[in-house]
Short mmCIF file of C-alpha atoms in Angstrom, two decimals:
data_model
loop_
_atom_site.label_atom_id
_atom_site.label_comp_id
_atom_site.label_asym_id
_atom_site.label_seq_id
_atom_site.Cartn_x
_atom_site.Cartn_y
_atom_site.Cartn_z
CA UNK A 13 0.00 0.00 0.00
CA UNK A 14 1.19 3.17 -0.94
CA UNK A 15 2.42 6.07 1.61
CA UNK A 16 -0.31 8.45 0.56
CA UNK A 17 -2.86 5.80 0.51
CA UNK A 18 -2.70 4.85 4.45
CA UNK A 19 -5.45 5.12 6.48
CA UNK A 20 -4.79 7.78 9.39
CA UNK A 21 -7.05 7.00 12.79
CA UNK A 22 -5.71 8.72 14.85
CA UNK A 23 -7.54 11.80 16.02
CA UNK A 24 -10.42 10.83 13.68
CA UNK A 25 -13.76 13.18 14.46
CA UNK A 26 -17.11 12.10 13.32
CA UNK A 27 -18.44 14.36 10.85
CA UNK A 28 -19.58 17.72 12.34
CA UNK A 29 -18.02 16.80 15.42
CA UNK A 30 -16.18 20.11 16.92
CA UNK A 31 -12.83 19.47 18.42
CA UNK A 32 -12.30 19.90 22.38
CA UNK A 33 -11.56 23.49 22.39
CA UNK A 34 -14.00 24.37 20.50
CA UNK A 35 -16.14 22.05 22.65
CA UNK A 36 -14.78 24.08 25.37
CA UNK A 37 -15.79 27.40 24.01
CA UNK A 38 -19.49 26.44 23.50
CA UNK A 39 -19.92 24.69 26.48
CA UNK A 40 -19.19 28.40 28.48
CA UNK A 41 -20.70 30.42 25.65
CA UNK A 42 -23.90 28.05 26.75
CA UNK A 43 -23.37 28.59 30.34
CA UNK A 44 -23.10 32.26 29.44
CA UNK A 45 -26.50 32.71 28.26
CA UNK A 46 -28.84 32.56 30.88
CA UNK A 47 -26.50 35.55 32.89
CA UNK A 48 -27.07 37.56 29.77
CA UNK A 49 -30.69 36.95 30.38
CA UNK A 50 -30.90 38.10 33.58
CA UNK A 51 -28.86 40.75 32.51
CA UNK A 52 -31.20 41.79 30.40
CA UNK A 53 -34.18 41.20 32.43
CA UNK A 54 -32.85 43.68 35.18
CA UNK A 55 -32.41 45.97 32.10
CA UNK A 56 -36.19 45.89 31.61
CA UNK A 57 -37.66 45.68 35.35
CA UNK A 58 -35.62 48.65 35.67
CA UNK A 59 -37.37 50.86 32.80
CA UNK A 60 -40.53 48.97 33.79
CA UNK A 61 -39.99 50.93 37.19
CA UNK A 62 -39.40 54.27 35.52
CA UNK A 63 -42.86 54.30 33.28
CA UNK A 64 -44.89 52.83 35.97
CA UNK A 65 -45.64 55.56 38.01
CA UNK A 66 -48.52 58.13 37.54
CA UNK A 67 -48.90 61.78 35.62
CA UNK A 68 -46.04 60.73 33.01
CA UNK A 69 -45.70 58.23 29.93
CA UNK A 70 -42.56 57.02 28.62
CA UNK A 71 -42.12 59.65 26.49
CA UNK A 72 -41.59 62.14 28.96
CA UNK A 73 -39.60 59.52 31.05
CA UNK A 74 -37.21 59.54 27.80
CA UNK A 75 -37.11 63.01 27.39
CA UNK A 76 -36.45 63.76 30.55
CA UNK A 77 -33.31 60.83 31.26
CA UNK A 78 -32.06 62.93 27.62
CA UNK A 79 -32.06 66.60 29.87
CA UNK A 80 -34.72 67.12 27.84
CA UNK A 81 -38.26 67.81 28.99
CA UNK A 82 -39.83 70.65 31.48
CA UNK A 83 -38.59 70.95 34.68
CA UNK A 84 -41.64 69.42 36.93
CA UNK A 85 -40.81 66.26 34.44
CA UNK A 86 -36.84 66.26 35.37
CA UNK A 87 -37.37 66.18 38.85
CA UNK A 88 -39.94 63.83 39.04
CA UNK A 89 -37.58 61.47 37.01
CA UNK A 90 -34.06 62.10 37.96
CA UNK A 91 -35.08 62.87 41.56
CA UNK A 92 -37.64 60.65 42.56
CA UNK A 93 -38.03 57.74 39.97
CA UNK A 94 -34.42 56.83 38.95
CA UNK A 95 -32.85 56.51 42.52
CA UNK A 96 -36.01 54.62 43.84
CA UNK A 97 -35.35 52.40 40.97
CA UNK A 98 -31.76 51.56 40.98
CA UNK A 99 -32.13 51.28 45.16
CA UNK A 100 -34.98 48.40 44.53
CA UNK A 101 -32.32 46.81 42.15
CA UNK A 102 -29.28 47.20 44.71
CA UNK A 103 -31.82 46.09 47.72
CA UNK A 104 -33.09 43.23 45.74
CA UNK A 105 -29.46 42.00 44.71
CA UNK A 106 -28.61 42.44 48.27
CA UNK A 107 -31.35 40.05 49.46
CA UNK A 108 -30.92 37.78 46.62
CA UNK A 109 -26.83 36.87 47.83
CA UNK A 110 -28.06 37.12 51.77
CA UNK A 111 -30.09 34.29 51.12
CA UNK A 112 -27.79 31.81 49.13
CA UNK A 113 -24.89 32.35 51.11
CA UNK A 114 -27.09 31.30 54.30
CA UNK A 115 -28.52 28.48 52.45
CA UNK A 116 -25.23 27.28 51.07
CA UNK A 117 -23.58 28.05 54.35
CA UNK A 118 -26.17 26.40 56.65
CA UNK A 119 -27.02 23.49 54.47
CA UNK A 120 -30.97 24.53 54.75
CA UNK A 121 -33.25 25.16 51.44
CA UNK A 122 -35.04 27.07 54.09
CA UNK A 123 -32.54 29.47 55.37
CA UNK A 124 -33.40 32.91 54.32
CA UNK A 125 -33.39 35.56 55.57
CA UNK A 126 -36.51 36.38 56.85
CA UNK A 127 -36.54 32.37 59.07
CA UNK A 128 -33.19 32.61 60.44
CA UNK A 129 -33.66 35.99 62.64
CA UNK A 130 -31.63 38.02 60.73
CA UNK A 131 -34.13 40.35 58.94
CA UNK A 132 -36.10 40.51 61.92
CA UNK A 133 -33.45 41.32 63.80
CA UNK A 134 -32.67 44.05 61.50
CA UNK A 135 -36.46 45.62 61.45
CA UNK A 136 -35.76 45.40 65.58
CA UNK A 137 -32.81 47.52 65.08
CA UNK A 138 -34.22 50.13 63.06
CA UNK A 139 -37.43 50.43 64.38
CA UNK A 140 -36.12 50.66 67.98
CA UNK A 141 -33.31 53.03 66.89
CA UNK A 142 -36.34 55.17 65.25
CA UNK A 143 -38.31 54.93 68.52
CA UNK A 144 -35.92 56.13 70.70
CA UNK A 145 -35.08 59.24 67.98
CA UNK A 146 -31.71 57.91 66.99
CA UNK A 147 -32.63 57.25 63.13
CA UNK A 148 -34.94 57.44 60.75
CA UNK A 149 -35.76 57.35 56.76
CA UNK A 150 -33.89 60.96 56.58
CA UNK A 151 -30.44 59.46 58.21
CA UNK A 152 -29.45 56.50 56.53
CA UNK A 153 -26.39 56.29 58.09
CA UNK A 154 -28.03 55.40 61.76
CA UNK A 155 -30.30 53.17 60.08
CA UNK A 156 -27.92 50.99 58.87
CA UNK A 157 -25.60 50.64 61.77
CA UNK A 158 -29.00 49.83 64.13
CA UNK A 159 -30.13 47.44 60.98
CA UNK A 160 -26.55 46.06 61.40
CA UNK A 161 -26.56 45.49 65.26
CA UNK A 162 -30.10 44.28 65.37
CA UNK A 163 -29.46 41.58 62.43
CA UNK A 164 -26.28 40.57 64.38
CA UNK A 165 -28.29 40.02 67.18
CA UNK A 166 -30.52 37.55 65.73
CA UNK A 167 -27.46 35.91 63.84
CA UNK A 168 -25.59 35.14 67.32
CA UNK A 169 -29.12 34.39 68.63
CA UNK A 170 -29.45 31.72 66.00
CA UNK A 171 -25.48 30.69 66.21
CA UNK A 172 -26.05 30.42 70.13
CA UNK A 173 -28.91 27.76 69.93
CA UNK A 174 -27.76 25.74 66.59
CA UNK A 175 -24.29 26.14 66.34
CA UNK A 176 -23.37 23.08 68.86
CA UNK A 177 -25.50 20.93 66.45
CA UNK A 178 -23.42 20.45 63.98
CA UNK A 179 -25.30 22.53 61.49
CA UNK A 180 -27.67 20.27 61.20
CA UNK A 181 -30.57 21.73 58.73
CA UNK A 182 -33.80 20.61 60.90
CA UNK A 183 -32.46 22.01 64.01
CA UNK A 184 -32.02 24.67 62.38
CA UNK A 185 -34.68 25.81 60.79
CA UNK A 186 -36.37 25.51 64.16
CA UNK A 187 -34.01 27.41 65.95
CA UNK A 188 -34.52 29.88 62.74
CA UNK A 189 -38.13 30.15 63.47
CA UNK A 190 -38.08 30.55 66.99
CA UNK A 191 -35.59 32.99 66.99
CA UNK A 192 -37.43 34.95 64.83
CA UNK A 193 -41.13 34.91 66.21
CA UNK A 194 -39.35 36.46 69.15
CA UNK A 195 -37.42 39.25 67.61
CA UNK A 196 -41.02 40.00 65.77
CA UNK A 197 -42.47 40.15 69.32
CA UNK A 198 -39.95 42.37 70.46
CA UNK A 199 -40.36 44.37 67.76
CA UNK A 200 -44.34 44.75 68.63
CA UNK A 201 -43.39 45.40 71.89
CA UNK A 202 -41.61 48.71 70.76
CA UNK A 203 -44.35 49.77 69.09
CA UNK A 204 -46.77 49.50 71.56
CA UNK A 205 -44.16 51.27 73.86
CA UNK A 206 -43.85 54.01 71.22
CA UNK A 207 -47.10 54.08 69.34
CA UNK A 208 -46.28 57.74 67.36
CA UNK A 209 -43.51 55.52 65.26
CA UNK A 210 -46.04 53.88 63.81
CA UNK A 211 -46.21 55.50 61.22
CA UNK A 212 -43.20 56.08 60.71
CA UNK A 213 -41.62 52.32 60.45
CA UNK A 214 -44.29 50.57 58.95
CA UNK A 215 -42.30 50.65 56.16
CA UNK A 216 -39.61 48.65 57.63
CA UNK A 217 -42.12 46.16 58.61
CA UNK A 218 -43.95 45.52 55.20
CA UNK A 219 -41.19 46.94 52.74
CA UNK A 220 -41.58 49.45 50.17
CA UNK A 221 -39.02 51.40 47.90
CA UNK A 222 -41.63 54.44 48.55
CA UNK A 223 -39.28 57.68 49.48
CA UNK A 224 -36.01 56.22 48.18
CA UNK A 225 -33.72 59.41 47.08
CA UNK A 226 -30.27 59.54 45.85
CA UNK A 227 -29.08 59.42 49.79
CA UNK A 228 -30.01 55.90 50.37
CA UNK A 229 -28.38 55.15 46.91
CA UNK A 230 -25.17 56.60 47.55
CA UNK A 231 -25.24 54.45 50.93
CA UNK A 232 -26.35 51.56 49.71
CA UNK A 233 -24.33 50.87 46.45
CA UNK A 234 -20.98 51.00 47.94
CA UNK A 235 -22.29 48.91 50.86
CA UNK A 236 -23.62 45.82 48.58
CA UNK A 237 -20.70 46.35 46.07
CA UNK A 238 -18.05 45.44 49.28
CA UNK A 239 -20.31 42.60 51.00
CA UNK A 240 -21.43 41.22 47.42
CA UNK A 241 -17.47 40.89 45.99
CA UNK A 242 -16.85 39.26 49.49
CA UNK A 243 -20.20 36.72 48.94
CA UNK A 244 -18.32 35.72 45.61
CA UNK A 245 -15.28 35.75 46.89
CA UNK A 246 -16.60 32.84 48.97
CA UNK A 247 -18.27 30.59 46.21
CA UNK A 248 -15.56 27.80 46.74
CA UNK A 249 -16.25 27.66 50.34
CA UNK A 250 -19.46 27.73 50.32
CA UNK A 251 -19.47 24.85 47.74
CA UNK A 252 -17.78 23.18 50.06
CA UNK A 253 -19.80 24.06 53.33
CA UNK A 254 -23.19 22.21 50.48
CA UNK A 255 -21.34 19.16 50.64
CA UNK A 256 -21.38 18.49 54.50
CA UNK A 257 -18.94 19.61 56.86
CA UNK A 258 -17.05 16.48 57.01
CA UNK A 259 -16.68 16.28 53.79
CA UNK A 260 -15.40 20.28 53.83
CA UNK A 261 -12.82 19.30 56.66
CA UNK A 262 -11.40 16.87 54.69
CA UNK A 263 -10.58 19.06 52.02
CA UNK A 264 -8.90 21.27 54.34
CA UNK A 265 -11.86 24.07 54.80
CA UNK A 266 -11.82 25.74 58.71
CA UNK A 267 -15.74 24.75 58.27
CA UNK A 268 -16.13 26.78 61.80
CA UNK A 269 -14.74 30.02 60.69
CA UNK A 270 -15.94 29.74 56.73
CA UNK A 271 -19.56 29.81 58.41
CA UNK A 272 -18.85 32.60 60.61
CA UNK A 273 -17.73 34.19 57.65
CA UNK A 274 -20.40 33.63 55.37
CA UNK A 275 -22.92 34.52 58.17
CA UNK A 276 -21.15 38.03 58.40
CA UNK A 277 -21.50 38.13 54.45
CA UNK A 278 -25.42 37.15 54.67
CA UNK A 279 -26.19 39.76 57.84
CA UNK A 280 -24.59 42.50 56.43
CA UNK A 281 -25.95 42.39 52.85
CA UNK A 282 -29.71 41.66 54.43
CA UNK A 283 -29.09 44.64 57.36
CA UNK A 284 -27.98 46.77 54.12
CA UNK A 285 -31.41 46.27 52.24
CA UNK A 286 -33.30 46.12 55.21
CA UNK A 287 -31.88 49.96 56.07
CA UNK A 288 -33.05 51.15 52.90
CA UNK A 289 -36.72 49.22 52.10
CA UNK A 290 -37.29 47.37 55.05
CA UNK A 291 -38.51 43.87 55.19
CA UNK A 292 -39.20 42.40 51.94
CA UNK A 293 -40.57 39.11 52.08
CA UNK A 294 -40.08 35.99 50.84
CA UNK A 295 -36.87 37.22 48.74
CA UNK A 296 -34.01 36.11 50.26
CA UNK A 297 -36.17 32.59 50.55
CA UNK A 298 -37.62 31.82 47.16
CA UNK A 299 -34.79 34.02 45.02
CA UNK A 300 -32.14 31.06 45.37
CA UNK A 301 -34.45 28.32 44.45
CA UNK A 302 -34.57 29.75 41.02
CA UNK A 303 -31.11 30.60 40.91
CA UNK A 304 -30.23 26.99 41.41
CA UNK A 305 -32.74 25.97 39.15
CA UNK A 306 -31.80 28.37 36.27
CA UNK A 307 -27.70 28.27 36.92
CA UNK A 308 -27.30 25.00 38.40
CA UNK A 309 -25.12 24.06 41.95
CA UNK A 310 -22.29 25.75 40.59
CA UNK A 311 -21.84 28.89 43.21
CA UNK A 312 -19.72 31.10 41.21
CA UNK A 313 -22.53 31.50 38.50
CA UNK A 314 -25.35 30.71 41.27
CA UNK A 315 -24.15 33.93 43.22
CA UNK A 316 -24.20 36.08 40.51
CA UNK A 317 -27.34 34.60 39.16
CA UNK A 318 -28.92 35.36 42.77
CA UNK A 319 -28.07 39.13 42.39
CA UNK A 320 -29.87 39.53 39.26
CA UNK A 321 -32.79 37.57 40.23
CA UNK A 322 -33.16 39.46 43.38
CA UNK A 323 -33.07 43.01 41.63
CA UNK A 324 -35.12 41.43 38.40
CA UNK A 325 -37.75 40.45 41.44
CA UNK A 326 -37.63 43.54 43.63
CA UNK A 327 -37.48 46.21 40.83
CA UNK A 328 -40.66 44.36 38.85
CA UNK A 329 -42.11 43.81 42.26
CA UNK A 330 -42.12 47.13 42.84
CA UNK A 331 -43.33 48.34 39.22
CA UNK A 332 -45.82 46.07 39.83
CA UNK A 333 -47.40 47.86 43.31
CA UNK A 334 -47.45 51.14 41.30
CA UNK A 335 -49.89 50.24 38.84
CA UNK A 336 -51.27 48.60 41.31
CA UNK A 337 -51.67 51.62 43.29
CA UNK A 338 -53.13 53.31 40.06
CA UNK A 339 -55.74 50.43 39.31
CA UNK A 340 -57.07 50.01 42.46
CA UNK A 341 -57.46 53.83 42.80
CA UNK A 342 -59.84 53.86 40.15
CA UNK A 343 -61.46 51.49 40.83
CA UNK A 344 -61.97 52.93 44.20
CA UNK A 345 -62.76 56.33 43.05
CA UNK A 346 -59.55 57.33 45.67
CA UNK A 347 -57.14 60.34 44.59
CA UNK A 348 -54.29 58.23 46.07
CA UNK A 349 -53.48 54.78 46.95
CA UNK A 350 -50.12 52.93 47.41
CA UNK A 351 -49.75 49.42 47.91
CA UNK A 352 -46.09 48.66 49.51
CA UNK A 353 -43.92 46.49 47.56
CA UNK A 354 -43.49 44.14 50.59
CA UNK A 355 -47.26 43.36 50.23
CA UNK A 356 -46.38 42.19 46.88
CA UNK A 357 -43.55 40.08 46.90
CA UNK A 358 -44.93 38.44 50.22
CA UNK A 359 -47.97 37.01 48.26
CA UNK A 360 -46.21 36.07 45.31
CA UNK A 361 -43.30 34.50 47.29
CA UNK A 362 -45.94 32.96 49.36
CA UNK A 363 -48.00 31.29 46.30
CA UNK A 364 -44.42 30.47 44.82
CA UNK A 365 -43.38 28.62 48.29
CA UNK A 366 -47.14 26.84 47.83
CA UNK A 367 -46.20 25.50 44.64
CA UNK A 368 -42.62 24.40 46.09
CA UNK A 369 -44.09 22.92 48.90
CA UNK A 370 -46.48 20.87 46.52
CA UNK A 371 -43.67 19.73 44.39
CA UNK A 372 -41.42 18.83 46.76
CA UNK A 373 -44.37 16.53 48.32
CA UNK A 374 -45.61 15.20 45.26
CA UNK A 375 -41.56 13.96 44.54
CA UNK A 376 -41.69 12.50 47.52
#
């Protein structure tokens, strides 16, 4: 047989089969694509949030984010709408990465937030620092650091009853309950103490982006930017923490400290939102299911995946409660009515848990 005429097998493809690196490249071009969606989708929610509130179409919404516009038009946009906007987004993100890094970091599908005593513990914080005239909406500053004591509170509350049981997800979840139905009674306690704050942190105890000027955004950006680079920072940990903490140890993870760590991370991103639109519910719970779902157990797409999520949810939550607002106004023949935006993601976090709850049962 002749040279030219030997058969070569080596490195043979089948046809239209792409060669490894190319493999490579379209495997994370793949991966890439739902990001870019929720990209995207925060991209929308956000103008969604800009249109959706009363006396101006998105016309003058786009005239007015050009400089162009009357004056009553500019202000209404780049002074009320825009900054409530972007802090929904920020607050949302922020809730989104509090509750996957407690869920990864406590091994619990049922560690958010709002079970495990940290946002209540934040909404004690505030609302007693408002009571006793040390904060309020007009001094972010104080709001945050009482947001940040109270939620640290409930975190060593939590750490103080579980932590001796090896982490063990039933235990606490329990703990997470309990600890929180008595931070919430605390909290009613200060209000019936100081009954004039009513009005004045309801907000904190429903949520709502209602109010939100460039003040609380130039707090709260800088705030989630630092905690939310240290959340990613900690995606191989916290991978690690999923897999058991035996299984963490023998890899060579300090599972004690990387949980301490990740519990700062959580606390301080949830105390963060909390400070600037008070207790919205159900995020930090339901917002990681979907990230999993969507991204996969991979943490260092399923963290970033949580932040969009979380500001996607939020910022459309919130678009949603304005025309809301408008609807039920006319239908009510009222000149004003706002519904908070913690009224709505409580009920659709609560139907979405319904449905989880179901599926999870009907696996079974």
């Amino acid at each position: 047989m002749s040279r030219d005429s030997t058969p070569v097998t080596a490195g043979r493809r089948a046809p239209g089969q792409l060669p490894p690196p190319a493999r490579a490249v379209r495997a994370r071009r793949a991966r890439g694509w739902p990001l870019a969606l929720l990209a995207l989708a925060v991209v929308v929610a956000g103008c969604a949030d800009l249109v959706a509130g009363r006396s101006l179409g998105p016309g003058d919404v786009w005239q007015a984010l050009g400089g162009g516009g009357d004056p009553t038009a500019r202000h209404v946009v780049l002074q009320l709408r825009l900054p409530r906007a972007l802090v929904a987004l920020v607050a949302g993100a922020s809730l989104g990465l509090a509750g996957i890094v407690l869920q990864s970091a406590l091994r619990n599908p049922l560690a958010g937030p709002e079970v495990t005593g940290v946002t209540p513990g934040a909404v004690l914080g505030a609302v007693t620092a408002t009571g006793l005239g040390l904060a309020g909406w007009r001094s972010p500053e104080a709001v945050v650091a009482a947001a940040c004591l109270g939620g640290f509170t409930g975190a060593g509350l939590l750490w103080l009853l579980a932590g001796r049981q090896k982490a063990d997800p039933a235990q606490t979840a329990v703990h997470g309950v309990l600890v929180s139905a008595v931070l919430s009674g605390l909290t009613a306690m200060v209000l019936l103490v100081a009954p004039g704050e009513l009005g004045s942190v309801v907000q904190w105890l429903v949520g709502s982006t209602e109010g939100r000027v460039w003040d609380h955004w130039r707090l709260l950006w800088p705030w989630a930017a630092v905690w939310g680079c240290a959340a990613w920072a900690m995606a191989v940990p916290l991978t690690m923490l999923r897999c058991g903490d035996e299984q963490a140890a023998a890899a060579g993870l300090a599972t004690g400290r990387a949980r301490v760590a990740a519990l700062v991370c959580a606390v301080a991103l949830t105390a963060g939102a909390v400070s600037a639109v008070g207790a919205l519910g159900f995020v930090g719970l339901l917002v990681p299911h979907l990230a999993f779902a969507l991204l996969g157990a991979d943490l260092r797409r399923a963290l970033p995946g949580a932040a969009l999520l979380g500001a996607v949810v939020v910022c459309g939550a919130d678009a949603g409660s304005q025309w809301l607002s408008r609807a039920l106004a006319g239908a009510l023949d009222m000149d004003r009515l706002s519904v908070p935006t913690g009224a709505l993601t409580t009920c659709a976090g609560a139907a979405l848990l319904l449905l989880v709850a179901r599926r999870g049962t009907a696996e079974g």
